[in-house]
C-alpha atoms as one frame of an Amber mdcrd trajectory, in Angstrom:
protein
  12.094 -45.866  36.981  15.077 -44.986  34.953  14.721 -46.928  31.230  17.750
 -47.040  28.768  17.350 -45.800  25.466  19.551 -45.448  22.532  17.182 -43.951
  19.820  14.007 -42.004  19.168  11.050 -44.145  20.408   7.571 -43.434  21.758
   7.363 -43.509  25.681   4.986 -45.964  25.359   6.890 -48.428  23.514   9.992
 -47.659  25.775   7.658 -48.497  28.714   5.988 -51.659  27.319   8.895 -53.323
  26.430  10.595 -52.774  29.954   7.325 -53.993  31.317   5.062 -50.778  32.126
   2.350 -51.454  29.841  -0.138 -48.520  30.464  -3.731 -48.289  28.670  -3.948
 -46.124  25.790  -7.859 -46.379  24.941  -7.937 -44.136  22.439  -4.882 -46.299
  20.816  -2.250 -43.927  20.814  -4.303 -40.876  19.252  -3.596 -38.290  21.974
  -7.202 -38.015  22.460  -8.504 -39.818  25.994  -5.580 -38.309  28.158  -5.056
 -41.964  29.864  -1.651 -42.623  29.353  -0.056 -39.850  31.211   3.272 -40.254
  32.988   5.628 -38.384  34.498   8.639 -38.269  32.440  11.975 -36.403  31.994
  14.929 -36.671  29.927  15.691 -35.998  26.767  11.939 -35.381  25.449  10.188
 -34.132  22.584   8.843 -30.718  22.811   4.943 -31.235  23.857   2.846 -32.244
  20.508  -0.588 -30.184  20.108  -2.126 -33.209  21.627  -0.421 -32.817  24.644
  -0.616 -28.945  24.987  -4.648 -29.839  24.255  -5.059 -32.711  26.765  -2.475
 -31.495  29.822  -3.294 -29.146  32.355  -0.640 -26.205  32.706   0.270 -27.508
  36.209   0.122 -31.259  34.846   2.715 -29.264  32.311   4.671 -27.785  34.948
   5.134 -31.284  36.897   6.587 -33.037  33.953   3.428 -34.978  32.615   3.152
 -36.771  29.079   1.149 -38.562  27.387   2.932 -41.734  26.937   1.609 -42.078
  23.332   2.459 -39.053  22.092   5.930 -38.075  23.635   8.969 -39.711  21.956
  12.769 -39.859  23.757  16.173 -39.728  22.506  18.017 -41.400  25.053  17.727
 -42.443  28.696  14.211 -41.471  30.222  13.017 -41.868  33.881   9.559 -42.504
  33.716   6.626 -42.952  36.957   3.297 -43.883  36.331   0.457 -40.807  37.111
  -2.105 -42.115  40.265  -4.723 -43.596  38.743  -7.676 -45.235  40.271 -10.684
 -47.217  39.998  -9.282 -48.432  36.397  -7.756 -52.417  37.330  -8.773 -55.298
  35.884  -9.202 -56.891  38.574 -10.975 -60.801  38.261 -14.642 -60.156  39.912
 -15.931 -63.450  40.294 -18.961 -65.220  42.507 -19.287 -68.692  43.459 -22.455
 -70.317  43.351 -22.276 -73.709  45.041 -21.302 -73.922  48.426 -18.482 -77.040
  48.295 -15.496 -76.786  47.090 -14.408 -76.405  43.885 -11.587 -78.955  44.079
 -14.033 -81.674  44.237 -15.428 -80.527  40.812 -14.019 -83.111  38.136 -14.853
 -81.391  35.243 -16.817 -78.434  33.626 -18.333 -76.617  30.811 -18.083 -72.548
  30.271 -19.796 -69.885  28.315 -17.154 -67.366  27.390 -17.709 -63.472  25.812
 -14.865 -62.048  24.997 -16.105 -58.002  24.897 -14.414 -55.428  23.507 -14.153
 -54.001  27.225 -15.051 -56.603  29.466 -14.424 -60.712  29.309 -17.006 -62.112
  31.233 -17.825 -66.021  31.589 -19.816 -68.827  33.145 -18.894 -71.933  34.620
 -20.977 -75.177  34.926 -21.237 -78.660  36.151 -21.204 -81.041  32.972 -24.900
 -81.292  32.988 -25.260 -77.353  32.161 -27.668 -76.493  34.739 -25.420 -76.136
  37.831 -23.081 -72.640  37.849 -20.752 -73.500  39.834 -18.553 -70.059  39.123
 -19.616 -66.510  36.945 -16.238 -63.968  36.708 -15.756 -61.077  34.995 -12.978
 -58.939  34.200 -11.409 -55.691  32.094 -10.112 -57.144  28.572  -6.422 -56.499
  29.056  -6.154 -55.600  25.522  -7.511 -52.203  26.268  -4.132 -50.911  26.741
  -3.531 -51.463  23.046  -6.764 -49.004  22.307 -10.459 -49.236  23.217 -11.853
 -49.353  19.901 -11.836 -52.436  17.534 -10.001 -50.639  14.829  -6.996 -49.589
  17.365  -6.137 -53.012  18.256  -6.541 -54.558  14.304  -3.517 -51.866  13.236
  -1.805 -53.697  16.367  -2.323 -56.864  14.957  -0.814 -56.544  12.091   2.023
 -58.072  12.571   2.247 -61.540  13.642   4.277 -60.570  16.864   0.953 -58.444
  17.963  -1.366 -61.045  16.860   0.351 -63.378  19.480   0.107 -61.242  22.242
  -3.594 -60.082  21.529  -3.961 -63.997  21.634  -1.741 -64.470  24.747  -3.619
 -61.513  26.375  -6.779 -63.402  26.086  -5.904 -67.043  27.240  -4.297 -65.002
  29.905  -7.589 -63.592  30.935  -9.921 -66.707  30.568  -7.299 -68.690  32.862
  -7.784 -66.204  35.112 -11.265 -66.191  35.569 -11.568 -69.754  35.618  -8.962
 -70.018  38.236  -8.503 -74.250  39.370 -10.876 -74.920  36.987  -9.157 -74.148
  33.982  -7.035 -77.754  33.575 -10.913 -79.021  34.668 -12.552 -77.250  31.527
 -14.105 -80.345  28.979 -14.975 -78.161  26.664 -16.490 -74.258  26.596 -18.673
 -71.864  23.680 -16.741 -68.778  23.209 -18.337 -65.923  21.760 -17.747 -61.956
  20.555 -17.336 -59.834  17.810 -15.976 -60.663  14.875 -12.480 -59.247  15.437
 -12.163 -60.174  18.788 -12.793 -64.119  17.859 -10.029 -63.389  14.986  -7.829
 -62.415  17.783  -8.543 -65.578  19.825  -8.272 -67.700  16.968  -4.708 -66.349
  15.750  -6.324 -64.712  12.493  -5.011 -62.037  10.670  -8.391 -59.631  11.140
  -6.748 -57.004   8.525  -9.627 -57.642   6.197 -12.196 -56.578   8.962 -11.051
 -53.188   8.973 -10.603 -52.555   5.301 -12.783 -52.560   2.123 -14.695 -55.184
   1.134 -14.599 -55.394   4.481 -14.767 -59.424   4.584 -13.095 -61.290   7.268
 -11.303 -64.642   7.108 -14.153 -66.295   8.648 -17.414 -65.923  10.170 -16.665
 -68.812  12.484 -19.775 -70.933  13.182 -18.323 -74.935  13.917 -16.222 -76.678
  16.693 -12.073 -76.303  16.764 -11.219 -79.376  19.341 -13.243 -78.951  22.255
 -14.318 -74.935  21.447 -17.408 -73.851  19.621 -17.762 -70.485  18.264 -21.101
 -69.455  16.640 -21.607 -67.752  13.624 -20.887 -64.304  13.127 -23.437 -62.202
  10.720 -21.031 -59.705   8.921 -17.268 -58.112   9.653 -18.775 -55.435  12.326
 -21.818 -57.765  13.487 -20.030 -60.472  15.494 -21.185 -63.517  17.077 -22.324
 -61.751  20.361 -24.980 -60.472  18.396 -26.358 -63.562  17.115 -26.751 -64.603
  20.467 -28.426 -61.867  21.818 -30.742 -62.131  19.576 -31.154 -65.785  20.535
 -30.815 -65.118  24.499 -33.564 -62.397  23.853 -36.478 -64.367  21.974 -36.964
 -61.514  19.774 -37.673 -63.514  16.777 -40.905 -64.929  18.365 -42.475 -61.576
  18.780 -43.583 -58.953  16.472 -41.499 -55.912  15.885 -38.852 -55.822  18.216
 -35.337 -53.881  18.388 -32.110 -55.067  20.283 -29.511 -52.303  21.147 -26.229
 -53.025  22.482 -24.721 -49.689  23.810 -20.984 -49.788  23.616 -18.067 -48.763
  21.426 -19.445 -50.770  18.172 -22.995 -50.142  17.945 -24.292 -53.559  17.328
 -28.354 -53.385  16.655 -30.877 -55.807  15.557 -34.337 -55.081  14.192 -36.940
 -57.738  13.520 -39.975 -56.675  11.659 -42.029 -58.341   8.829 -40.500 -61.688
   8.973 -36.802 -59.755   8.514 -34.238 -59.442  10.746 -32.262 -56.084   9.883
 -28.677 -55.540  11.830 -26.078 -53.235  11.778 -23.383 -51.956  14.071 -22.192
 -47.880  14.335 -19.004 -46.461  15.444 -20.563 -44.960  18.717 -17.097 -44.482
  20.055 -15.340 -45.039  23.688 -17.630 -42.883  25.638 -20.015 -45.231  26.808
 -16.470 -46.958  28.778 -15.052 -43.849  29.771 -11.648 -43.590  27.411 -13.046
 -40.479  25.688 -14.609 -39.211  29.144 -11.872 -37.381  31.550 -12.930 -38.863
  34.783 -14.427 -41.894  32.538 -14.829 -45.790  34.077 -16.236 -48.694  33.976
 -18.981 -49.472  37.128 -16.281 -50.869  39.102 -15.693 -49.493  43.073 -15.634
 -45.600  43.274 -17.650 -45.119  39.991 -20.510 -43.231  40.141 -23.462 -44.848
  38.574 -26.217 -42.326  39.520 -27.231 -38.825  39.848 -30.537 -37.695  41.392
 -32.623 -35.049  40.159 -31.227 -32.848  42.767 -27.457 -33.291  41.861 -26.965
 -35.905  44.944 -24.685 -39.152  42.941 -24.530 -42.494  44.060 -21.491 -44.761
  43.493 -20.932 -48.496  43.089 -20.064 -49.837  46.842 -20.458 -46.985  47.833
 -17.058 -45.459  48.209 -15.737 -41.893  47.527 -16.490 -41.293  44.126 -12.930
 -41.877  41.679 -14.954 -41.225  38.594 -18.101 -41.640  36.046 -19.169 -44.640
  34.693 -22.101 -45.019  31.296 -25.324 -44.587  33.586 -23.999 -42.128  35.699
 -22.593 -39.969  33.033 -25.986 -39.793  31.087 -27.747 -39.035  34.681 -25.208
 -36.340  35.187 -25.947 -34.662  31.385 -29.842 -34.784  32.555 -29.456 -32.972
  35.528 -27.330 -30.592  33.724 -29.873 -29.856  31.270 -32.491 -29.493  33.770
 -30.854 -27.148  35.218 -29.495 -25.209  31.849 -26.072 -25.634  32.900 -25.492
 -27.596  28.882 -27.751 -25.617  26.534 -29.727 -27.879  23.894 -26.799 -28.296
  20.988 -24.403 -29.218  24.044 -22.411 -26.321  25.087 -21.077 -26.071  28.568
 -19.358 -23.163  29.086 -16.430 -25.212  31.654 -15.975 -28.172  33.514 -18.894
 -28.824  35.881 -18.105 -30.746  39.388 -21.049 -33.256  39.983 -22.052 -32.085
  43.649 -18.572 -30.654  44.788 -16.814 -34.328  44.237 -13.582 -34.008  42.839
 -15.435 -35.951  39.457 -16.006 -33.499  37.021 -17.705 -33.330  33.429 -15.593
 -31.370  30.860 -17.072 -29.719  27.581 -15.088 -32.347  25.703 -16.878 -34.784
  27.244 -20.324 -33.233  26.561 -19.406 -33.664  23.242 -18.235 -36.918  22.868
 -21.251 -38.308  24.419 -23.193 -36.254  21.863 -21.124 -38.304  18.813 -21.388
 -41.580  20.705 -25.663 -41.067  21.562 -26.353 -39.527  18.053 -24.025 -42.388
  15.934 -26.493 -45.083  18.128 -29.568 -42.990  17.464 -29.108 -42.467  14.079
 -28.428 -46.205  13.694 -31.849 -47.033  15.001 -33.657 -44.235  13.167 -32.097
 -45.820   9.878 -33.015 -49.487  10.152 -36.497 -48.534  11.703 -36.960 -46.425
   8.326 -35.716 -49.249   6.399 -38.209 -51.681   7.732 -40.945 -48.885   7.172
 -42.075 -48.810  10.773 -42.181 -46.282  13.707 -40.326 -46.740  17.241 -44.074
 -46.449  18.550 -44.629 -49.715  17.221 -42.056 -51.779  18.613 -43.674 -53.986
  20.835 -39.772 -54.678  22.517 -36.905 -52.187  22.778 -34.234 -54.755  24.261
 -30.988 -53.025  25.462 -27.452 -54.903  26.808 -24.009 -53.232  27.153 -22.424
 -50.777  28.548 -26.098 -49.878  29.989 -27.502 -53.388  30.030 -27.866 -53.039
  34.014 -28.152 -49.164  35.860 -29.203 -47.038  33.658 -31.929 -45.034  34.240
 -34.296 -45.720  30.521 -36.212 -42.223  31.528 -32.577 -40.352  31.235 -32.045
 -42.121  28.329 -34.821 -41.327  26.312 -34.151 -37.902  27.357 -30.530 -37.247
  26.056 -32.320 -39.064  23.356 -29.853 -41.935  23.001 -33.381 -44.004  22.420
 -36.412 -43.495  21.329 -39.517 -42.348  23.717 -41.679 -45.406  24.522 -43.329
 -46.587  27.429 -40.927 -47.531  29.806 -43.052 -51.058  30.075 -41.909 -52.146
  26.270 -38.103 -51.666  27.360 -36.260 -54.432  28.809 -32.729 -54.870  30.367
 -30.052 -57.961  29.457 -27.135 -57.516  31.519 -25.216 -59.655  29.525 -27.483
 -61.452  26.371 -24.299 -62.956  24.725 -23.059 -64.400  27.443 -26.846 -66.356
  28.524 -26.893 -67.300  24.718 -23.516 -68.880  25.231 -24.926 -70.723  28.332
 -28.024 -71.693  26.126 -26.106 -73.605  23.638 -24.081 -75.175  26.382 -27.735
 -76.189  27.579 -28.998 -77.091  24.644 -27.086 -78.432  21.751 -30.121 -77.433
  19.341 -29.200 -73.833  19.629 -26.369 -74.108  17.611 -28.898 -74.379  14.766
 -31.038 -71.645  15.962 -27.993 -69.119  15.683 -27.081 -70.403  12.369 -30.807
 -69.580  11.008 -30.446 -66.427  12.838 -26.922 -65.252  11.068 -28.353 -66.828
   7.763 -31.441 -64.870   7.722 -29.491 -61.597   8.999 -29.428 -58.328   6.513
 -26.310 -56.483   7.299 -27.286 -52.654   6.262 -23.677 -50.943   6.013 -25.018
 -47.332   7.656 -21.729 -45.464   6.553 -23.222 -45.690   3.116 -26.455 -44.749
   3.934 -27.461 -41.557   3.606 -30.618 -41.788   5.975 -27.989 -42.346   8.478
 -26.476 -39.390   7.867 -29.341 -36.765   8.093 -30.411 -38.903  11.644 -27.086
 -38.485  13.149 -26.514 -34.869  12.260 -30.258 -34.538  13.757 -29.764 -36.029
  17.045 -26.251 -34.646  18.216 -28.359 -32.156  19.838 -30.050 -32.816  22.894
């Protein structure tokens, strides 16, 4: 496609504003390698990102990374093949009329950093008449939080962030959007700024307080309480979704890019989110993706992979990259402190694992490990006596706990303590939607919160330079 240009702009903008938006994860840092395109005109010379990232034939062909590569003029630009990354609406229906003869509704909404994902119900909250999920289309202004608040800083970016977001819960609720009486919507903190139309520039910079923390009804849409700036809403209910607060000591770990982790011990409840990074959704991964079609989501102990639907594999998703880094260790292919000497096909597939990507899954498993170590130490108690270890995320659903514990991304306990939540925001959405009393609970839960800031800690410190090694 042939794009006119007048003065020096970043592919990327060129493209977006003649309509090719195209995901930059990493949010435009020349690290993931997802925005390439095939472009040529007058170009930049290649920045050291690029002459990192790009292949010499990818060099050769006329590859760029959108986000890095600025033109001077006229550009033709064609998007790079990429599969097995849409965001395509996955959605199940769970009543077996129509839905046309449904007058109205209720729906549970998270809006993830990654994924949107909601539930929709008859009126009396008991009868799902529709679950969707779906890639948050913001991804292609960066994966991270962080990314997409510098995006947002000026109003024009807010509105689109906001516009990308209606956009997606219309989608998912399909004819039953106009049919929608009124819905819980919950996330992190900055991602419930973005729906709401606030200015989240506070989130990302000291004090570090946002404009709200949410917690009452706007018309006919209630979003809980958040606890702090990086422990959002979704967090609150998880922790109501998962009971912990009715057992003894019990941890809740959700695996993704922010970290978030609860710890109740004592009569406290101890949270705290980390920076684990993009890994865990495949941006900072080379053949990285989410466990759509095509991903695989399992290796065996004798290199054989699985994939989800079982199609030919178009790349790695969270479970089956930390079942790949097992077998690799098994087998001394990735020594102990993480060096792989080069990229290592998982059984002759055309999916590979990169030493880059050794390593970011090191920074990603040691800033969640650390995080743990450091509020376990602050509550003076031992992972051995946890009598819970809940986890949701990114590995909420495949992941293999044994593998896990063995990359030491969590601690070792028996197997029988650990339990899976696909999604526990989302089923505490649906629980308030249930029950109007669990509006309270969440407030007592984000009331009796203690946010621990870990970048100030230095506990967290000496745990995550500990556990980057395997």
């Amino acid at each position: 496609m042939l794009i006119k240009n007048s003065e020096k702009k970043l592919l990327w903008d060129i493209m977006a504003h003649s309509g090719m938006v195209i995901d930059k994860p990493c949010g435009g840092n020349g690290t993931c390698g997802k925005c390439k395109v095939k472009a040529s005109g007058n170009l930049s010379p290649l920045s050291e990102a690029e002459s990192n990232i790009l292949t010499d034939e990818e060099k050769k062909n006329g590859v760029r990374l959108a986000c890095r590569a600025f033109a001077f003029g006229d550009v033709e630009v064609d998007f790079c093949a990429k599969e097995g990354l849409n965001g395509d609406v996955k959605t199940d229906f769970c009543i077996s009329e129509s839905l046309n003869s449904v007058d109205k509704c209720i729906a549970a909404i998270d809006l993830g950093t990654t994924v949107i994902e909601a539930n929709f119900y008859l009126p009396d909250a008991k009868t799902l008449l529709k679950h969707g999920k779906m890639l948050n289309p913001q991804g292609k202004f960066g994966a991270d939080i962080i990314s997409r608040i510098m995006f947002s800083k000026s109003e024009e970016g807010r509105d689109i962030l906001r516009k990308e977001l209606f956009s997606s819960i219309r989608n998912l609720a399909g004819d039953l959007y106009d049919k929608i009486e009124y819905s819980v919507v919950t996330g992190n903190t900055a991602m419930l700024h973005f729906y709401s139309g606030l200015d989240s520039g506070s989130i990302a910079s000291y004090p570090f307080k946002p404009e709200t923390l949410f917690g009452s009804w706007n018309e006919n849409v209630y979003i809980p309480r958040c606890i702090s700036a990086y422990v959002g809403a979704d967090t609150t209910l998880a922790i109501l979704a998962s009971g912990m607060l009715s057992e003894g000591p019990s941890l809740l770990v959700d695996i993704g890019t922010n970290g978030e982790m609860a710890l109740y011990s004592g009569g406290k409840l101890y949270v705290s989110s980390t920076a684990a990074g993009p890994a865990f959704e495949g941006a900072s991964i080379s053949h990285g993706m989410f466990a759509v079609s095509g991903a695989i989501n399992h290796v065996s102990a004798d290199g054989s992979y699985k994939t989800v639907g079982g199609e030919k594999p178009k790349g790695i998703c969270a479970s089956g990259l930390i079942d790949a880094i097992c077998y690799m260790l098994k087998k001394g292919i990735i020594s102990k402190d993480g060096y792989l000497e080069k990229d290592f096909p998982i059984n002759e597939s055309s999916v590979f694992i990169s030493p880059q990507d050794v390593r970011n899954f090191q920074l990603g498993k040691a800033a969640i490990r650390a995080g743990i170590e450091t509020l376990l130490k602050k509550a003076e108690i031992s992972a051995n006596e946890l009598k819970k270890l809940y986890i949701t995320g990114a590995l909420g659903k495949n992941a293999n706990m044994e593998n896990c514990q063995k990359t030491g991304l969590i601690p070792k306990i028996p197997k029988e303590k650990i339990i899976l939540l696909s999604n526990a925001a989302l089923k505490g959405a649906s629980m308030i939607l249930e029950d109007r009393n669990n509006i309270k609970i969440t407030e007592e839960i984000a009331k009796k919160a203690e946010y621990t800031e870990l970048s100030l800690c230095d506990e967290f410190t000496k745990n995550y330079i500990e556990y980057i090694s395997f």
